[in-house]
mmCIF file of C-alpha atoms in Angstrom:
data_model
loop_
_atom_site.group_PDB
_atom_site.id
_atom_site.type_symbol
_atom_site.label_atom_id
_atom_site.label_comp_id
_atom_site.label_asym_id
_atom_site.label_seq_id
_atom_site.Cartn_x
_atom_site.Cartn_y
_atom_site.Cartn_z
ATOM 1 C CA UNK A 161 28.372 -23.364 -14.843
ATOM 2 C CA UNK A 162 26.347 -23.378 -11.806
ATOM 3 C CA UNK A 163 24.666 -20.266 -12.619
ATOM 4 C CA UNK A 164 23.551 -21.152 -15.975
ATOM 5 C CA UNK A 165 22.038 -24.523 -14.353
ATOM 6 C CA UNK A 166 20.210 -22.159 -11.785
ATOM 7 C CA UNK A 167 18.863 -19.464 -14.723
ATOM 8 C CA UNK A 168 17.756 -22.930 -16.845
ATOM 9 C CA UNK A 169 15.659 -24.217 -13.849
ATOM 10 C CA UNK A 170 14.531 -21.077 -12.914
ATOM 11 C CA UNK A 171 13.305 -20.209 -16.983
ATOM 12 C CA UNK A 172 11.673 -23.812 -16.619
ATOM 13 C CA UNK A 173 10.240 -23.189 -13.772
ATOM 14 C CA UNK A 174 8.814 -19.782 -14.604
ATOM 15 C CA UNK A 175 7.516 -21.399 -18.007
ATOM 16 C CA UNK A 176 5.894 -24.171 -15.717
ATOM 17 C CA UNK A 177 4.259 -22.215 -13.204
ATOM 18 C CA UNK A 178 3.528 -18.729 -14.556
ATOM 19 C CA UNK A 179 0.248 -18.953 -16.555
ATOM 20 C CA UNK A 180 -1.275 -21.040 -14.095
ATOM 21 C CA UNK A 181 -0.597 -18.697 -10.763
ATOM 22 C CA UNK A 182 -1.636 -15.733 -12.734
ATOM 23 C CA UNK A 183 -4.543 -17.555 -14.095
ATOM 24 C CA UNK A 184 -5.150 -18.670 -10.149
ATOM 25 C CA UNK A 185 -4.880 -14.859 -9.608
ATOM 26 C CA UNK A 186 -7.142 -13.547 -12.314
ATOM 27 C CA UNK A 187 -9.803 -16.148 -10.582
ATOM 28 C CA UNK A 188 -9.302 -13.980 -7.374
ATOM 29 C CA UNK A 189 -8.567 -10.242 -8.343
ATOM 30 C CA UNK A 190 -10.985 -10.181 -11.708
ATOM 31 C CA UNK A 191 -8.635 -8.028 -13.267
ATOM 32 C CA UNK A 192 -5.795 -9.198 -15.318
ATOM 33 C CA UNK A 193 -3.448 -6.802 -15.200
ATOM 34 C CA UNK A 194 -3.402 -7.175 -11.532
ATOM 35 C CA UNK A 195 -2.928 -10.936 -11.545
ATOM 36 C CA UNK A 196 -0.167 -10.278 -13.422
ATOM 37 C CA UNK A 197 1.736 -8.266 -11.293
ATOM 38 C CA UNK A 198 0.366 -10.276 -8.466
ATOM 39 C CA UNK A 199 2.311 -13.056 -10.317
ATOM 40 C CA UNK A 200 5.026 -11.222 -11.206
ATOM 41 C CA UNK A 201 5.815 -10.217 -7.713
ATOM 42 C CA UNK A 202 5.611 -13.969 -6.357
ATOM 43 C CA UNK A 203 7.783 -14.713 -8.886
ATOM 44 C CA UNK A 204 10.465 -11.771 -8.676
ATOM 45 C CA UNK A 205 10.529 -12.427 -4.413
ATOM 46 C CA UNK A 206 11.372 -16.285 -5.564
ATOM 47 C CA UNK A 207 14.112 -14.988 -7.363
ATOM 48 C CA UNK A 208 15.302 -12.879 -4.323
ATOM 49 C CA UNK A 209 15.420 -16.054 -2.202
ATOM 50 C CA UNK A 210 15.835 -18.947 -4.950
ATOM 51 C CA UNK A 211 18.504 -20.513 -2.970
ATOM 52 C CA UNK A 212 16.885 -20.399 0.315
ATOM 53 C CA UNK A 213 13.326 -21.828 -1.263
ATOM 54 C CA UNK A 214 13.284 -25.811 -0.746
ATOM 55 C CA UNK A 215 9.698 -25.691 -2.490
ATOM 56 C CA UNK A 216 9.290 -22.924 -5.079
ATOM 57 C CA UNK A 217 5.557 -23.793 -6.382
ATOM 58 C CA UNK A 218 4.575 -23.416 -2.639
ATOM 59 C CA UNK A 219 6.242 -20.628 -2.179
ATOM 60 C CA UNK A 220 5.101 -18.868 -4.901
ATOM 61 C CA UNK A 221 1.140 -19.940 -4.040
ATOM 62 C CA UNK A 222 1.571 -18.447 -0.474
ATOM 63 C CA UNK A 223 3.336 -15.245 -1.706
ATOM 64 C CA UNK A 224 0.700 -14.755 -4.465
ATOM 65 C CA UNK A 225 -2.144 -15.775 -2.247
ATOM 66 C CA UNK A 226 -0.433 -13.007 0.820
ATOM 67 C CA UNK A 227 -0.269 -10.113 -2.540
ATOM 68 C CA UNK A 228 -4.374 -10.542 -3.096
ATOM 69 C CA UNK A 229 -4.933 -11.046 0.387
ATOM 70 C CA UNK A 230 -3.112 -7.318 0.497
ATOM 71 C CA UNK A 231 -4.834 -6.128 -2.754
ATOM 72 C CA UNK A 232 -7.923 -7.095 -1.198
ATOM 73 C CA UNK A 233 -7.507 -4.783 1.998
ATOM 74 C CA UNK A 234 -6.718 -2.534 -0.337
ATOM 75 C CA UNK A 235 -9.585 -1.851 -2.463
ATOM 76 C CA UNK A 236 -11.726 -2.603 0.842
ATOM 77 C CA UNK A 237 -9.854 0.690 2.411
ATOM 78 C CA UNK A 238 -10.680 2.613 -1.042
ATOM 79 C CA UNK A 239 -14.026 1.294 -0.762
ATOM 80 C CA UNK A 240 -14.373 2.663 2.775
ATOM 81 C CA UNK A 241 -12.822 5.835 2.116
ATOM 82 C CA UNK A 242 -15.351 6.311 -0.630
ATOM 83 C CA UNK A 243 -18.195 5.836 1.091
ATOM 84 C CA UNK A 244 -16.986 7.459 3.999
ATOM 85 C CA UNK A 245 -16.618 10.756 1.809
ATOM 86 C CA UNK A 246 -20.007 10.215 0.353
ATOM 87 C CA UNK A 247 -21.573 9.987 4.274
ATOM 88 C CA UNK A 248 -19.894 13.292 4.723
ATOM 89 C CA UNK A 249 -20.657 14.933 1.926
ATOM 90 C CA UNK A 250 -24.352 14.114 2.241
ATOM 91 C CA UNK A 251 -24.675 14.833 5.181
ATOM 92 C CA UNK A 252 -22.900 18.516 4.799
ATOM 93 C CA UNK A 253 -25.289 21.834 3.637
ATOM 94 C CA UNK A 254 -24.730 22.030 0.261
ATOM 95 C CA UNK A 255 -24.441 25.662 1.153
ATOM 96 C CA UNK A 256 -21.302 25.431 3.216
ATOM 97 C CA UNK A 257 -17.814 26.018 1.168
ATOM 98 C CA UNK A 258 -15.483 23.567 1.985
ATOM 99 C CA UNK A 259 -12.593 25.065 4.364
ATOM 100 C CA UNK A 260 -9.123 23.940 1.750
ATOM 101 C CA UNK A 261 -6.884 25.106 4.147
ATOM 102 C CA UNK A 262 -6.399 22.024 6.446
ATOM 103 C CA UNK A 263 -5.809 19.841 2.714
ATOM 104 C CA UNK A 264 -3.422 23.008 1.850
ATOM 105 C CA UNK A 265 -1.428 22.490 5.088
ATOM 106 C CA UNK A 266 -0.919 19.004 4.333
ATOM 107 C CA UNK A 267 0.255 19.429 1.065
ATOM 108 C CA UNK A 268 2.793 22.113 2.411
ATOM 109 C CA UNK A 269 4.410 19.921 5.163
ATOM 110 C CA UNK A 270 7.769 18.599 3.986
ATOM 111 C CA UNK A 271 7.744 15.252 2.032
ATOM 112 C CA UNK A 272 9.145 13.411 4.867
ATOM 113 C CA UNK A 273 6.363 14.353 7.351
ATOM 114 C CA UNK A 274 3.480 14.385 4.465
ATOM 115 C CA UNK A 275 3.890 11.125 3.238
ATOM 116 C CA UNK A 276 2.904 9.222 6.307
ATOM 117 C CA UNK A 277 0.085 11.204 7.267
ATOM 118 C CA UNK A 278 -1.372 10.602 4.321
ATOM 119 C CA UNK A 279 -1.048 7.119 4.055
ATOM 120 C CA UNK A 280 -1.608 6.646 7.870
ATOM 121 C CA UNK A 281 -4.708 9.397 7.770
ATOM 122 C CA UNK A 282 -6.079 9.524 4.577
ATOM 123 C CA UNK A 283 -5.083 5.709 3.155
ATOM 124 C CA UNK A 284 -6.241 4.705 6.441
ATOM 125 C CA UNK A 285 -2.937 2.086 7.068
ATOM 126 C CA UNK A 286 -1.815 1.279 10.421
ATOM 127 C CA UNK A 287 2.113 2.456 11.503
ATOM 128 C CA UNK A 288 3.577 -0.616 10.671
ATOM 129 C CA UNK A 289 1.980 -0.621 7.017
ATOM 130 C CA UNK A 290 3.398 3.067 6.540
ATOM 131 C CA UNK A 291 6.885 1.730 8.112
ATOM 132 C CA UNK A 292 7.322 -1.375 5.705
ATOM 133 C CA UNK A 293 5.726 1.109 2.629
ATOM 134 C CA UNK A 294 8.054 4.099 3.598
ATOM 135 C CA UNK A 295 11.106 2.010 4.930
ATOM 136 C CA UNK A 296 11.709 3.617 8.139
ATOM 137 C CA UNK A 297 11.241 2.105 11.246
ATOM 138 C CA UNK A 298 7.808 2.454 13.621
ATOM 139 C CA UNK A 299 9.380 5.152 15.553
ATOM 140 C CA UNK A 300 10.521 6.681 13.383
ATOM 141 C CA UNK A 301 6.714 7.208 11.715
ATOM 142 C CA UNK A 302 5.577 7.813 15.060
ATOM 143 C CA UNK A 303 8.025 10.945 15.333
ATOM 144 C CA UNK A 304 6.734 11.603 11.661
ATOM 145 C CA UNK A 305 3.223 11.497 12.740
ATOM 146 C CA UNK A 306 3.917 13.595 15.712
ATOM 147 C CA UNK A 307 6.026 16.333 14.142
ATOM 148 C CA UNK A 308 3.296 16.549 11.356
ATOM 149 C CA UNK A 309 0.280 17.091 13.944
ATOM 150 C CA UNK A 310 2.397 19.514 16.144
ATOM 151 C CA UNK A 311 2.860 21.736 12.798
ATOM 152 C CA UNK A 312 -0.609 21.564 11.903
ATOM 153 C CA UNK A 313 -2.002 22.378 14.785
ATOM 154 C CA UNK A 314 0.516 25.141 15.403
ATOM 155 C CA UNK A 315 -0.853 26.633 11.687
ATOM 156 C CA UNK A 316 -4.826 25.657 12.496
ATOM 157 C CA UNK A 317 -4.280 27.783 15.529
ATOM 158 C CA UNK A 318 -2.490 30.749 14.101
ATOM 159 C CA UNK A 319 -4.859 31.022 11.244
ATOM 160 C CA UNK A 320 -8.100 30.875 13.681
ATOM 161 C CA UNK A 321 -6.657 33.719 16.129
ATOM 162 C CA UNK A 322 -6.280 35.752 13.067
ATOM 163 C CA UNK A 323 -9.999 35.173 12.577
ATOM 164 C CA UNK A 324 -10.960 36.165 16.044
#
């Protein structure tokens, strides 16, 4: 009985609240598939916590207003990563071929070592962004990080004393 009076409330509540956050959110992300999921994922990490949440409409504000706060950094890292390419590129001879082999030797290191230097190198995220994304701890990504340079240094430097 008490679960069906918890699904009601929580169907009322979703009814309620949901067009207006994701409308809030389509005000902020100009996009609306992201507000949805925005909106979706306030609402789904309510769920997760409904009987821990004294104030669910807050709640779900803050969480929604944390998720574009996050989007935001997000596009603002693709936007820097973009341009940042773009510099380089420019500012490379045209006549210079671009050396794969570094980009090879990432995409050959083991999944569990490639993944975080690609987020944490290429996505530009600090450790503790890669440890909540990849669920292992900050040392643990650390180790990662470590283990992943060691190797590709140790196949940088094989490949230029064969050039020597």
């Amino acid at each position: 009985m008490k679960r069906s009076r918890e699904r009601a409330a929580a169907s009322e509540l979703f009814a309620a609240l949901y067009p207006r956050l994701a409308g809030w959110c389509r005000r902020l992300v100009d996009d609306d598939e992201t507000a949805h999921e925005i909106a979706s994922e306030a609402f789904t990490r309510l769920w997760g916590r409904w009987t821990a949440v004294s104030e669910p409409r807050g709640f779900l504000y803050v969480t929604a207003a944390n998720l574009v706060r996050d989007h935001w950094r997000k596009l603002e890292r693709e936007r820097r990563a973009v341009q940042r390419v773009t510099v380089e590129a420019g500012l490379r001879p045209h006549s210079e071929p671009t050396d794969p082999s570094v980009r090879l030797l990432v995409q050959s290191l083991p999944e569990r070592l490639r993944v975080p230097i690609l987020l944490h190198y290429y996505a530009d995220m600090p450790i503790r962004e890669v440890s909540a994304l990849t669920g292992r701890k900050e040392g643990t990504v650390k180790a990662d990080l470590h283990a992943a340079r060691e190797l590709l240094r140790a196949h940088l430097g094989r490949s230029l004393d064969h050039t020597l």
